[in-house]
Tab-separated table of C-alpha atoms and ligand atoms in Angstrom:
chain	number	residue	atom	x	y	z
E	1	MET	CA	18.109	-14.954	-6.049
E	2	THR	CA	16.729	-18.014	-6.224
E	3	ARG	CA	16.883	-20.711	-9.133
E	4	ILE	CA	15.227	-21.970	-12.181
E	5	LYS	CA	15.055	-25.937	-12.263
E	6	GLN	CA	14.825	-26.094	-15.942
E	7	ILE	CA	13.364	-24.585	-19.015
E	8	ASP	CA	10.530	-26.662	-20.738
E	9	ALA	CA	9.582	-24.571	-23.770
E	10	VAL	CA	10.305	-21.376	-25.385
E	11	GLU	CA	8.109	-19.483	-27.792
E	12	LEU	CA	8.813	-16.442	-30.173
E	13	PHE	CA	6.204	-14.301	-31.496
E	14	ILE	CA	5.757	-10.903	-33.570
E	15	ALA	CA	3.014	-8.544	-32.737
E	16	ARG	CA	2.066	-5.781	-35.167
E	17	LEU	CA	0.470	-2.743	-33.738
E	18	PRO	CA	-0.203	0.247	-35.682
E	19	LEU	CA	0.890	3.628	-34.380
E	20	ILE	CA	-1.750	6.167	-33.553
E	21	THR	CA	0.434	8.773	-35.372
E	22	PRO	CA	3.598	8.302	-37.228
E	23	PHE	CA	6.816	8.701	-35.058
E	24	GLU	CA	9.582	10.835	-36.834
E	25	THR	CA	13.206	10.876	-35.597
E	26	SER	CA	16.359	11.984	-37.457
E	27	PHE	CA	16.802	8.293	-38.656
E	28	SER	CA	13.114	7.048	-39.527
E	29	VAL	CA	9.567	7.582	-39.847
E	30	GLN	CA	7.795	4.784	-37.841
E	31	THR	CA	4.046	4.023	-38.380
E	32	VAL	CA	3.792	0.577	-36.837
E	33	LYS	CA	5.560	-1.277	-34.017
E	34	GLU	CA	6.611	-4.915	-34.842
E	35	ALA	CA	7.133	-6.191	-31.327
E	36	LEU	CA	9.301	-9.340	-30.911
E	37	LEU	CA	8.251	-11.086	-27.783
E	38	LEU	CA	9.448	-14.371	-25.910
E	39	LYS	CA	7.792	-16.557	-23.746
E	40	ILE	CA	9.792	-18.979	-21.666
E	41	ILE	CA	7.975	-21.813	-19.750
E	42	SER	CA	9.013	-24.066	-16.943
E	43	ASN	CA	7.090	-26.501	-14.983
E	44	ASP	CA	5.470	-24.147	-12.664
E	45	ALA	CA	5.671	-20.694	-14.038
E	46	TRP	CA	6.256	-18.685	-17.354
E	47	GLY	CA	7.931	-15.467	-18.139
E	48	TRP	CA	7.384	-12.810	-20.931
E	49	GLY	CA	10.247	-10.844	-22.530
E	50	GLU	CA	10.029	-8.211	-25.270
E	51	CYS	CA	13.157	-7.550	-27.512
E	52	VAL	CA	13.484	-3.905	-28.381
E	53	THR	CA	14.784	-4.495	-31.899
E	54	SER	CA	12.855	-2.989	-35.017
E	55	PRO	CA	12.434	-4.628	-38.262
E	56	ASP	CA	15.170	-2.348	-39.663
E	57	PRO	CA	18.765	-1.559	-38.314
E	58	TYR	CA	18.510	2.242	-38.447
E	59	TYR	CA	18.751	3.024	-34.420
E	60	CYS	CA	21.159	-0.104	-33.868
E	61	TYR	CA	22.621	-3.009	-35.871
E	62	GLU	CA	20.223	-5.465	-34.248
E	63	THR	CA	17.046	-6.248	-36.163
E	64	ASN	CA	13.992	-8.372	-35.366
E	65	LYS	CA	15.639	-10.933	-37.512
E	66	THR	CA	19.149	-10.784	-36.201
E	67	ALA	CA	17.608	-11.157	-32.610
E	68	SER	CA	15.464	-14.058	-33.600
E	69	HIS	CA	18.528	-15.837	-35.013
E	70	ILE	CA	20.806	-15.151	-31.945
E	71	ILE	CA	17.775	-16.126	-29.572
E	72	GLN	CA	17.075	-19.218	-31.385
E	73	ASP	CA	20.528	-20.484	-32.439
E	74	PHE	CA	22.687	-19.395	-29.633
E	75	LEU	CA	20.867	-18.114	-26.325
E	76	VAL	CA	18.076	-20.700	-26.034
E	77	PRO	CA	20.334	-23.679	-26.749
E	78	ILE	CA	22.605	-22.702	-23.897
E	79	LEU	CA	19.554	-22.292	-21.631
E	80	SER	CA	18.352	-25.843	-22.730
E	81	ASN	CA	21.490	-27.271	-21.253
E	82	MET	CA	21.230	-25.485	-17.843
E	83	LYS	CA	19.901	-27.090	-14.783
E	84	ASN	CA	18.849	-25.433	-11.433
E	85	PHE	CA	20.649	-22.135	-12.584
E	86	SER	CA	20.311	-18.597	-11.481
E	87	VAL	CA	19.667	-15.576	-14.046
E	88	GLY	CA	23.394	-14.625	-13.479
E	89	ASP	CA	24.437	-18.129	-14.400
E	90	ALA	CA	22.554	-17.734	-17.585
E	91	LEU	CA	24.114	-14.270	-18.292
E	92	GLU	CA	27.447	-15.930	-17.666
E	93	GLY	CA	26.764	-18.458	-20.182
E	94	PHE	CA	25.839	-15.705	-22.719
E	95	GLU	CA	29.248	-13.833	-22.180
E	96	ARG	CA	30.644	-15.680	-25.042
E	97	ILE	CA	28.297	-14.267	-27.489
E	98	ARG	CA	29.871	-10.756	-28.302
E	99	GLY	CA	27.125	-7.891	-28.558
E	100	HIS	CA	23.492	-8.605	-29.522
E	101	TRP	CA	22.677	-6.896	-26.255
E	102	MET	CA	18.891	-6.568	-27.349
E	103	ALA	CA	18.666	-10.278	-27.982
E	104	LYS	CA	20.309	-11.106	-24.601
E	105	ALA	CA	17.799	-8.556	-22.687
E	106	ALA	CA	14.793	-10.320	-24.184
E	107	VAL	CA	15.909	-13.666	-22.795
E	108	GLU	CA	17.067	-12.146	-19.422
E	109	ASN	CA	13.917	-10.348	-19.097
E	110	ALA	CA	11.815	-13.439	-19.694
E	111	LEU	CA	13.845	-15.350	-17.073
E	112	LEU	CA	13.553	-12.762	-14.422
E	113	ASP	CA	9.824	-12.706	-14.938
E	114	LEU	CA	9.498	-16.395	-14.832
E	115	LEU	CA	11.503	-16.481	-11.594
E	116	ALA	CA	9.674	-13.674	-9.952
E	117	ARG	CA	6.408	-15.426	-10.856
E	118	GLN	CA	7.840	-18.675	-9.481
E	119	CYS	CA	8.482	-17.007	-6.058
E	120	ARG	CA	5.409	-15.061	-6.230
E	121	ILE	CA	7.118	-11.763	-5.819
E	122	PRO	CA	6.904	-8.708	-7.908
E	123	LEU	CA	10.031	-8.174	-10.181
E	124	PHE	CA	10.955	-5.025	-8.352
E	125	GLU	CA	11.498	-6.833	-5.338
E	126	LEU	CA	13.486	-9.505	-7.140
E	127	ILE	CA	15.821	-7.009	-8.564
E	128	GLY	CA	16.387	-5.232	-5.243
E	129	GLY	CA	14.165	-1.945	-6.072
E	130	LYS	CA	11.781	-0.186	-3.581
E	131	LYS	CA	8.108	0.174	-4.418
E	132	LYS	CA	7.365	3.826	-5.503
E	133	LYS	CA	5.147	5.708	-7.987
E	134	ILE	CA	7.193	6.100	-11.060
E	135	MET	CA	7.692	9.635	-12.936
E	136	SER	CA	6.440	9.916	-16.534
E	137	GLY	CA	7.879	11.504	-19.729
E	138	ILE	CA	6.905	11.905	-23.446
E	139	SER	CA	9.020	11.561	-26.396
E	140	ILE	CA	7.521	13.751	-29.271
E	141	GLY	CA	8.426	13.019	-32.818
E	142	ILE	CA	9.632	15.721	-35.344
E	143	GLU	CA	6.632	17.509	-36.756
E	144	GLU	CA	6.354	18.972	-40.076
E	145	ASN	CA	3.843	21.656	-38.714
E	146	ILE	CA	4.987	23.623	-35.766
E	147	ASP	CA	1.225	24.310	-34.616
E	148	ASN	CA	0.794	20.549	-34.462
E	149	LEU	CA	3.868	20.337	-32.181
E	150	LEU	CA	2.762	23.118	-29.796
E	151	LYS	CA	-0.756	21.430	-29.539
E	152	THR	CA	0.766	17.958	-28.692
E	153	ILE	CA	3.186	19.620	-26.037
E	154	GLN	CA	0.051	21.437	-24.629
E	155	ILE	CA	-1.795	17.998	-24.397
E	156	ALA	CA	1.197	16.530	-22.707
E	157	CYS	CA	1.282	19.451	-20.171
E	158	ASP	CA	-2.415	19.049	-19.518
E	159	LYS	CA	-1.705	15.360	-18.701
E	160	LYS	CA	0.934	16.470	-16.121
E	161	TYR	CA	3.944	14.681	-17.860
E	162	HIS	CA	6.967	15.300	-15.772
E	163	ARG	CA	9.066	16.418	-18.760
E	164	ILE	CA	8.782	16.700	-22.522
E	165	LYS	CA	11.479	15.473	-25.136
E	166	ILE	CA	11.260	16.701	-28.520
E	167	LYS	CA	13.098	14.931	-31.361
E	168	ILE	CA	15.610	17.390	-33.453
E	169	LYS	CA	17.616	17.076	-36.534
E	170	LYS	CA	19.641	19.332	-38.625
E	171	ASN	CA	17.562	22.460	-39.810
E	172	LYS	CA	14.530	21.249	-37.403
E	173	ASP	CA	16.179	22.533	-34.386
E	174	ILE	CA	16.869	26.251	-33.265
E	175	LYS	CA	13.981	27.792	-35.090
E	176	ILE	CA	11.553	25.148	-33.448
E	177	LEU	CA	13.163	25.496	-30.107
E	178	LYS	CA	12.644	29.513	-30.294
E	179	LYS	CA	8.872	28.897	-30.744
E	180	VAL	CA	8.288	26.246	-28.214
E	181	ARG	CA	10.162	28.126	-25.651
E	182	ARG	CA	8.271	31.310	-26.601
E	183	SER	CA	4.898	29.329	-25.806
E	184	PHE	CA	6.251	27.206	-22.907
E	185	PRO	CA	8.912	29.139	-20.949
E	186	ASN	CA	8.649	27.045	-17.942
E	187	ILE	CA	8.307	23.290	-18.951
E	188	LYS	CA	11.122	20.719	-18.378
E	189	LEU	CA	12.265	20.389	-21.740
E	190	MET	CA	15.028	18.273	-23.568
E	191	VAL	CA	15.772	17.218	-27.286
E	192	ASP	CA	17.106	14.160	-28.789
E	193	ALA	CA	19.114	14.317	-31.934
E	194	ASN	CA	19.631	10.624	-32.556
E	195	SER	CA	23.182	11.346	-33.927
E	196	ASP	CA	22.336	13.660	-36.593
E	197	TYR	CA	25.156	16.163	-35.863
E	198	THR	CA	28.972	16.297	-36.142
E	199	LEU	CA	31.522	18.572	-34.758
E	200	GLU	CA	31.328	20.619	-37.704
E	201	ASP	CA	27.910	21.583	-36.332
E	202	LEU	CA	29.277	23.214	-33.173
E	203	HIS	CA	28.014	26.642	-33.919
E	204	ILE	CA	24.492	25.267	-33.863
E	205	LEU	CA	24.901	22.897	-30.909
E	206	LYS	CA	26.047	26.122	-29.036
E	207	LYS	CA	22.932	27.879	-29.708
E	208	LEU	CA	21.109	25.168	-27.838
E	209	ASP	CA	22.327	26.707	-24.530
E	210	GLU	CA	19.914	29.635	-24.802
E	211	PHE	CA	16.882	27.221	-24.238
E	212	ASP	CA	17.364	25.936	-20.763
E	213	LEU	CA	17.299	22.356	-21.829
E	214	MET	CA	17.648	19.642	-19.283
E	215	MET	CA	19.961	17.950	-21.856
E	216	ILE	CA	20.516	17.080	-25.316
E	217	GLU	CA	20.370	13.273	-25.910
E	218	GLN	CA	22.888	11.634	-28.460
E	219	PRO	CA	24.015	14.603	-30.571
E	220	LEU	CA	26.982	12.850	-32.399
E	221	ASN	CA	27.616	9.586	-34.065
E	222	TYR	CA	25.929	6.428	-32.615
E	223	ASP	CA	29.040	4.786	-31.749
E	224	ASP	CA	31.116	7.725	-30.548
E	225	ILE	CA	32.171	8.629	-27.046
E	226	TYR	CA	35.413	10.530	-27.734
E	227	PHE	CA	33.971	13.330	-29.741
E	228	HIS	CA	30.961	13.819	-27.493
E	229	SER	CA	33.925	14.673	-24.599
E	230	LEU	CA	35.242	17.415	-26.920
E	231	LEU	CA	31.690	18.565	-27.514
E	232	GLN	CA	30.481	18.524	-23.708
E	233	HIS	CA	33.562	20.681	-22.939
E	234	GLN	CA	32.281	23.384	-25.266
E	235	ILE	CA	28.525	23.643	-24.506
E	236	GLN	CA	26.625	24.291	-21.365
E	237	THR	CA	23.883	22.081	-22.208
E	238	PRO	CA	24.165	18.703	-20.419
E	239	ILE	CA	24.885	15.791	-23.051
E	240	CYS	CA	22.905	12.631	-22.436
E	241	LEU	CA	24.168	9.526	-24.163
E	242	ASP	CA	21.774	6.959	-25.459
E	243	GLU	CA	23.085	4.895	-28.573
E	244	SER	CA	26.835	5.015	-27.471
E	245	ILE	CA	26.371	3.233	-24.123
E	246	LYS	CA	25.681	-0.442	-24.712
E	247	THR	CA	27.987	-1.789	-21.613
E	248	LEU	CA	29.102	-0.750	-18.202
E	249	ASN	CA	32.520	-0.195	-19.900
E	250	ASP	CA	31.007	2.289	-22.360
E	251	ALA	CA	29.391	4.147	-19.218
E	252	ARG	CA	33.002	4.106	-17.617
E	253	THR	CA	34.630	5.505	-20.686
E	254	ALA	CA	32.118	8.366	-21.102
E	255	ALA	CA	32.593	9.262	-17.428
E	256	GLU	CA	36.308	9.283	-17.426
E	257	LEU	CA	36.371	11.270	-20.747
E	258	GLY	CA	33.518	13.760	-19.635
E	259	SER	CA	31.451	12.801	-22.767
E	260	CYS	CA	28.263	13.260	-20.859
E	261	LYS	CA	26.557	14.174	-17.670
E	262	ILE	CA	23.455	11.919	-17.870
E	263	ILE	CA	22.940	8.403	-19.490
E	264	ASN	CA	19.695	7.044	-20.852
E	265	ILE	CA	19.662	3.458	-19.509
E	266	LYS	CA	17.429	1.486	-21.764
E	267	GLN	CA	17.587	-1.902	-20.202
E	268	GLY	CA	16.817	-3.353	-23.617
E	269	ARG	CA	19.845	-1.782	-25.114
E	270	VAL	CA	22.181	-2.862	-22.514
E	271	GLY	CA	21.590	-6.381	-22.359
E	272	GLY	CA	18.798	-6.406	-19.669
E	273	MET	CA	17.807	-5.499	-16.132
E	274	LEU	CA	20.769	-6.749	-14.222
E	275	ASN	CA	23.164	-4.970	-16.602
E	276	ALA	CA	21.073	-1.876	-16.263
E	277	LYS	CA	21.475	-2.240	-12.350
E	278	LYS	CA	25.047	-2.202	-12.721
E	279	ILE	CA	25.206	0.884	-14.980
E	280	GLN	CA	22.847	2.806	-12.614
E	281	LYS	CA	24.892	1.918	-9.722
E	282	TYR	CA	28.005	3.053	-11.498
E	283	CYS	CA	26.266	6.324	-12.394
E	284	ARG	CA	25.279	6.983	-8.786
E	285	ASN	CA	28.804	6.759	-7.648
E	286	SER	CA	30.251	8.970	-10.434
E	287	ASP	CA	28.223	12.010	-10.474
E	288	ILE	CA	26.173	10.809	-13.812
E	289	LYS	CA	22.444	11.250	-13.765
E	290	ALA	CA	20.426	8.476	-14.999
E	291	TRP	CA	16.983	7.819	-16.593
E	292	SER	CA	15.082	4.957	-18.264
E	293	GLY	CA	14.458	5.378	-21.932
E	294	GLY	CA	12.114	3.583	-23.972
E	295	MET	CA	11.675	1.796	-27.360
E	296	LEU	CA	7.844	2.154	-28.126
E	297	GLU	CA	7.294	-1.044	-26.161
E	298	THR	CA	3.992	-2.896	-25.849
E	299	GLY	CA	2.755	-3.544	-22.213
E	300	ILE	CA	5.419	-6.156	-21.744
E	301	GLY	CA	8.377	-4.139	-22.380
E	302	ARG	CA	7.095	-0.898	-20.531
E	303	ALA	CA	6.435	-3.027	-17.487
E	304	PHE	CA	9.977	-3.964	-17.330
E	305	ASN	CA	10.930	-0.219	-17.824
E	306	LEU	CA	8.619	0.477	-14.880
E	307	HIS	CA	10.300	-1.834	-12.488
E	308	LEU	CA	13.560	-0.862	-13.359
E	309	GLN	CA	12.865	2.590	-12.133
E	310	THR	CA	12.419	1.452	-8.526
E	311	LEU	CA	16.276	1.469	-8.403
E	312	PRO	CA	17.814	4.351	-6.513
E	313	GLY	CA	19.884	5.707	-9.695
E	314	PHE	CA	16.951	6.599	-11.845
E	315	VAL	CA	16.553	10.183	-10.715
E	316	LEU	CA	15.341	11.871	-13.776
E	317	PRO	CA	11.838	11.280	-15.495
E	318	GLY	CA	12.283	8.638	-18.277
E	319	ASP	CA	10.685	8.125	-21.663
E	320	THR	CA	7.664	6.393	-19.799
E	321	SER	CA	4.522	7.375	-21.393
E	322	GLU	CA	0.917	6.006	-21.476
E	323	THR	CA	0.337	3.224	-23.691
E	324	SER	CA	-2.282	5.341	-25.536
E	325	ARG	CA	0.569	7.809	-26.560
E	326	TYR	CA	1.354	5.234	-29.226
E	327	PHE	CA	-1.162	2.699	-29.514
E	328	ALA	CA	-5.073	2.161	-29.649
E	329	GLU	CA	-4.978	-0.459	-27.118
E	330	ASP	CA	-2.515	-2.626	-25.510
E	331	ILE	CA	-1.930	-6.654	-25.840
E	332	VAL	CA	-1.620	-6.676	-21.979
E	333	ASP	CA	-4.298	-6.749	-19.239
E	334	LYS	CA	-3.180	-3.433	-17.730
E	335	PRO	CA	-2.273	-0.767	-20.107
E	336	VAL	CA	0.011	2.110	-18.585
E	337	ILE	CA	-2.088	5.087	-17.323
E	338	LEU	CA	-1.001	8.432	-16.003
E	339	GLN	CA	-2.472	9.262	-12.557
E	340	PRO	CA	-3.729	12.900	-12.041
E	341	ASP	CA	-0.447	13.871	-10.807
E	342	GLY	CA	1.426	12.519	-13.878
E	343	PHE	CA	2.835	9.541	-11.928
E	344	ILE	CA	2.484	5.917	-12.960
E	345	LYS	CA	1.590	3.079	-10.575
E	346	LEU	CA	3.573	0.019	-10.805
E	347	PRO	CA	1.419	-3.004	-11.913
E	348	ASP	CA	0.481	-5.228	-8.927
E	349	GLY	CA	1.170	-8.942	-8.948
E	350	ALA	CA	3.895	-11.408	-9.305
E	351	GLY	CA	6.526	-11.006	-11.878
E	352	ILE	CA	6.145	-7.919	-14.141
E	353	GLY	CA	2.481	-7.706	-12.955
E	354	VAL	CA	0.889	-7.822	-16.621
E	355	ASP	CA	-0.023	-10.500	-18.717
E	356	ILE	CA	-0.853	-11.114	-22.359
E	357	LEU	CA	-4.710	-11.083	-23.147
E	358	PRO	CA	-4.759	-14.046	-25.302
E	359	GLU	CA	-7.714	-13.140	-27.861
E	360	ARG	CA	-6.374	-9.669	-28.311
E	361	PHE	CA	-2.985	-11.060	-28.849
E	362	GLU	CA	-4.424	-13.279	-31.502
E	363	ARG	CA	-5.568	-10.085	-33.463
E	364	TYR	CA	-2.077	-8.538	-33.538
E	365	LYS	CA	0.138	-11.564	-33.879
E	366	ILE	CA	1.807	-12.049	-37.321
E	367	PHE	CA	4.208	-14.720	-36.319
E	368	SER	CA	4.851	-17.433	-33.695
E	369	LYS	CA	7.214	-20.279	-33.514
E	370	ARG	CA	8.237	-22.835	-31.014
E	371	ILE	CA	12.039	-22.870	-30.610
E	372	LEU	CA	12.419	-25.170	-27.680
S	1	LIG	O1	16.189	7.641	-29.177
S	1	LIG	O2	15.162	7.364	-27.272
S	1	LIG	C1	15.201	7.154	-28.499
S	1	LIG	C2	12.246	5.348	-29.809
S	1	LIG	C3	12.789	4.473	-30.738
S	1	LIG	C4	14.018	4.475	-30.801
S	1	LIG	C5	15.012	5.415	-30.227
S	1	LIG	C6	14.413	6.343	-29.365
S	1	LIG	C7	13.044	6.366	-29.137
S	1	LIG	C8	12.194	7.390	-28.371
S	1	LIG	C9	10.846	6.995	-27.866
S	1	LIG	O3	12.581	8.440	-28.076
S	1	LIG	C10	10.864	6.338	-26.469
S	1	LIG	C11	9.583	5.719	-26.039
S	1	LIG	O4	8.552	6.510	-25.813
S	1	LIG	O5	9.311	4.620	-25.816
S	2	LIG	MG1	17.410	8.624	-27.692
């Protein structure tokens, strides 16, 4: 990979996009997306990054404020001292900072986009991926009304989404799945519990085996790997870990303990594209299937998730949905759109292949600050 001469300016932004419908999970009901965005500028190019934090620490301890703090006071000062450096050098520089994977990912993303634009190549080429059409998947929030849920699933099936994920929580699980399966006996279906259960709920989790689910995502504690291994040995449904996997070391621990059969690799959660690449490579060699998750990103973060899925380890459809699944309009020039066969085309062009629409961005922007 080539090098970046030096960084001339860095800007932080927050864009506030209302969601078309509220998104309910076991940990919150979200009605707006406050996207933390980062632009890194050098003399001959620029790069965009999107931090996948939220204003609140309900999915993960990082928030828009902690990430802004870490980016402004620790990560960017490290970059500002570097000359003629690779993205690998930058990541090495960041190693001293513990955790804060989402903050690190945002900076890494912007550097990769900048470097690819500087080389005039698409991002997938820079990271060693192969051009292909990307599978789609939709994540459907918890619905009070089961008929609404069934309607939403029907619409997703009509659009040819490659798999359907529904959020579950305690007491919003078995009864709902019975009805969903009765109406849709053959769809590729999975559930995501976002850590709502404990091993005391084993009798409920065992019942999930009746529904031919592709997997259950993150049934137990957000930080746990060990108890998931006890659970996986007692249920048939494959466990997929999301919240618990922040590093390659976590993936190794999970594989060695038998805690899961699948990992949701969110590049934004594991410190960026290059760490995600290492984890998918490890998964390929250890009989763990992987897919790319999402965090309700705008077109910027969505583009990174698309490029990531050109790597060979991403064998299952991810949470890669159309822009219009969440937002009335995107802040980038090319929104994500499903093709008639449910696949998504990679955006053409250098870097991530999409760019911010300045006038539209102005309408959604609630914060901006030059930090270098
Ligand atoms: O657990 O995968 C999750 C959204 C926000 C936080 C956590 C999760 C999710 C999703 C939606 O499931 C993913 C998406 O469509 O971007
Ligand atoms: Mg999840």
